[in-house]
mmCIF file of C-alpha atoms in Angstrom:
data_model
loop_
_atom_site.group_PDB
_atom_site.id
_atom_site.type_symbol
_atom_site.label_atom_id
_atom_site.label_comp_id
_atom_site.label_asym_id
_atom_site.label_seq_id
_atom_site.Cartn_x
_atom_site.Cartn_y
_atom_site.Cartn_z
ATOM 1 C CA UNK A 1 -23.227 -37.368 -60.682
ATOM 2 C CA UNK A 2 -24.284 -37.925 -57.177
ATOM 3 C CA UNK A 3 -27.480 -35.958 -56.197
ATOM 4 C CA UNK A 4 -27.146 -32.690 -53.939
ATOM 5 C CA UNK A 5 -28.138 -34.610 -50.888
ATOM 6 C CA UNK A 6 -24.879 -36.349 -50.748
ATOM 7 C CA UNK A 7 -22.986 -33.449 -49.441
ATOM 8 C CA UNK A 8 -22.943 -35.019 -45.916
ATOM 9 C CA UNK A 9 -21.976 -38.393 -47.062
ATOM 10 C CA UNK A 10 -19.008 -39.940 -44.998
ATOM 11 C CA UNK A 11 -18.837 -43.468 -46.007
ATOM 12 C CA UNK A 12 -19.447 -45.051 -49.498
ATOM 13 C CA UNK A 13 -19.582 -48.855 -49.662
ATOM 14 C CA UNK A 14 -19.663 -50.471 -53.273
ATOM 15 C CA UNK A 15 -18.240 -53.759 -51.997
ATOM 16 C CA UNK A 16 -18.768 -56.587 -54.723
ATOM 17 C CA UNK A 17 -20.850 -54.400 -56.923
ATOM 18 C CA UNK A 18 -20.776 -54.412 -60.841
ATOM 19 C CA UNK A 19 -19.742 -50.725 -60.774
ATOM 20 C CA UNK A 20 -17.459 -49.870 -63.866
ATOM 21 C CA UNK A 21 -16.580 -46.494 -62.914
ATOM 22 C CA UNK A 22 -16.620 -43.664 -60.276
ATOM 23 C CA UNK A 23 -17.968 -40.279 -61.509
ATOM 24 C CA UNK A 24 -15.637 -37.339 -61.530
ATOM 25 C CA UNK A 25 -17.918 -35.872 -58.790
ATOM 26 C CA UNK A 26 -16.871 -38.090 -56.395
ATOM 27 C CA UNK A 27 -14.245 -35.649 -55.489
ATOM 28 C CA UNK A 28 -16.608 -33.172 -54.464
ATOM 29 C CA UNK A 29 -17.779 -35.363 -51.574
ATOM 30 C CA UNK A 30 -15.756 -33.138 -49.119
ATOM 31 C CA UNK A 31 -16.796 -34.938 -45.775
ATOM 32 C CA UNK A 32 -16.156 -38.530 -47.265
ATOM 33 C CA UNK A 33 -14.036 -40.748 -44.779
ATOM 34 C CA UNK A 34 -14.001 -44.042 -46.393
ATOM 35 C CA UNK A 35 -14.509 -45.388 -49.866
ATOM 36 C CA UNK A 36 -14.852 -49.194 -50.141
ATOM 37 C CA UNK A 37 -14.641 -50.702 -53.586
ATOM 38 C CA UNK A 38 -13.440 -53.932 -52.557
ATOM 39 C CA UNK A 39 -13.893 -56.630 -55.044
ATOM 40 C CA UNK A 40 -15.401 -54.526 -57.853
ATOM 41 C CA UNK A 41 -14.085 -57.031 -60.632
ATOM 42 C CA UNK A 42 -15.453 -54.455 -63.472
ATOM 43 C CA UNK A 43 -14.187 -51.190 -62.046
ATOM 44 C CA UNK A 44 -11.549 -49.487 -64.121
ATOM 45 C CA UNK A 45 -9.361 -46.878 -62.892
ATOM 46 C CA UNK A 46 -10.272 -44.267 -60.312
ATOM 47 C CA UNK A 47 -11.042 -40.655 -61.374
ATOM 48 C CA UNK A 48 -8.294 -37.899 -60.881
ATOM 49 C CA UNK A 49 -10.865 -36.329 -58.632
ATOM 50 C CA UNK A 50 -10.047 -38.487 -55.702
ATOM 51 C CA UNK A 51 -7.161 -36.288 -54.980
ATOM 52 C CA UNK A 52 -9.944 -33.520 -53.843
ATOM 53 C CA UNK A 53 -11.131 -35.932 -51.101
ATOM 54 C CA UNK A 54 -9.681 -33.847 -48.164
ATOM 55 C CA UNK A 55 -11.319 -35.881 -45.401
ATOM 56 C CA UNK A 56 -10.737 -39.423 -46.768
ATOM 57 C CA UNK A 57 -8.804 -41.655 -44.319
ATOM 58 C CA UNK A 58 -9.554 -45.306 -46.026
ATOM 59 C CA UNK A 59 -9.529 -46.194 -49.555
ATOM 60 C CA UNK A 60 -9.929 -50.053 -50.324
ATOM 61 C CA UNK A 61 -9.915 -51.055 -53.964
ATOM 62 C CA UNK A 62 -8.516 -54.532 -53.054
ATOM 63 C CA UNK A 63 -9.598 -57.235 -55.559
ATOM 64 C CA UNK A 64 -10.545 -54.502 -58.236
ATOM 65 C CA UNK A 65 -8.409 -56.413 -60.945
ATOM 66 C CA UNK A 66 -8.915 -53.907 -63.592
ATOM 67 C CA UNK A 67 -7.361 -50.905 -61.831
ATOM 68 C CA UNK A 68 -3.967 -50.236 -63.368
ATOM 69 C CA UNK A 69 -3.083 -47.037 -61.901
ATOM 70 C CA UNK A 70 -4.039 -45.129 -59.046
ATOM 71 C CA UNK A 71 -4.285 -41.086 -58.837
ATOM 72 C CA UNK A 72 -2.611 -38.939 -56.575
ATOM 73 C CA UNK A 73 -3.414 -39.671 -52.923
ATOM 74 C CA UNK A 74 -5.080 -37.247 -50.709
ATOM 75 C CA UNK A 75 -2.890 -36.059 -47.759
ATOM 76 C CA UNK A 76 -5.194 -37.384 -44.892
ATOM 77 C CA UNK A 77 -5.254 -40.932 -46.212
ATOM 78 C CA UNK A 78 -4.119 -43.446 -43.601
ATOM 79 C CA UNK A 79 -5.171 -46.581 -44.918
ATOM 80 C CA UNK A 80 -4.974 -47.728 -48.539
ATOM 81 C CA UNK A 81 -5.782 -51.289 -49.637
ATOM 82 C CA UNK A 82 -4.631 -52.080 -53.328
ATOM 83 C CA UNK A 83 -4.324 -55.842 -52.865
ATOM 84 C CA UNK A 84 -5.170 -57.841 -55.909
ATOM 85 C CA UNK A 85 -5.084 -54.938 -58.248
ATOM 86 C CA UNK A 86 -3.318 -54.518 -61.711
ATOM 87 C CA UNK A 87 -1.529 -51.369 -60.458
ATOM 88 C CA UNK A 88 2.037 -50.956 -62.234
ATOM 89 C CA UNK A 89 3.093 -47.717 -60.730
ATOM 90 C CA UNK A 90 2.487 -45.881 -57.357
ATOM 91 C CA UNK A 91 1.952 -42.265 -57.406
ATOM 92 C CA UNK A 92 4.819 -40.026 -55.959
ATOM 93 C CA UNK A 93 2.263 -38.450 -53.816
ATOM 94 C CA UNK A 94 2.583 -41.300 -51.029
ATOM 95 C CA UNK A 95 5.789 -39.477 -49.933
ATOM 96 C CA UNK A 96 3.504 -36.579 -48.517
ATOM 97 C CA UNK A 97 1.411 -38.802 -46.566
ATOM 98 C CA UNK A 98 2.314 -37.637 -42.986
ATOM 99 C CA UNK A 99 -0.686 -39.669 -41.311
ATOM 100 C CA UNK A 100 -0.055 -42.865 -43.418
ATOM 101 C CA UNK A 101 -0.661 -46.112 -41.270
ATOM 102 C CA UNK A 102 -1.179 -48.880 -43.552
ATOM 103 C CA UNK A 103 -0.483 -49.951 -47.221
ATOM 104 C CA UNK A 104 -1.456 -53.197 -48.744
ATOM 105 C CA UNK A 105 0.023 -54.044 -52.021
ATOM 106 C CA UNK A 106 -0.011 -57.898 -51.794
ATOM 107 C CA UNK A 107 -0.737 -59.661 -54.901
ATOM 108 C CA UNK A 108 0.027 -56.781 -56.978
ATOM 109 C CA UNK A 109 2.077 -58.783 -59.519
ATOM 110 C CA UNK A 110 2.207 -56.103 -62.087
ATOM 111 C CA UNK A 111 3.758 -53.500 -59.756
ATOM 112 C CA UNK A 112 7.169 -52.496 -60.865
ATOM 113 C CA UNK A 113 8.582 -49.861 -58.478
ATOM 114 C CA UNK A 114 7.720 -47.632 -55.486
ATOM 115 C CA UNK A 115 8.577 -43.898 -55.581
#
């Protein structure tokens, strides 16, 4: 749970921390624009509530080698960095991203197919 004072948070940076999971309440950060989880080696899969982040533009989980699946992607997402993850499948919601600019799937050796 995040404290109530986080309602105006626009950027979360957990780069290279030992975080193991994001709380479901992350999806309620309505003004969140950027979520940086790069190189969080102990991080598991992201909560499904990520799809509720209507303002999110940048999501970076590069180097999070325990991430095996990615939830539905919010429609405003423009930059998605999944390099070095263990993602096996990519959500079909990627087809609904009309503002999408960049997708990095390099070093995703377990990725089997794209929608």
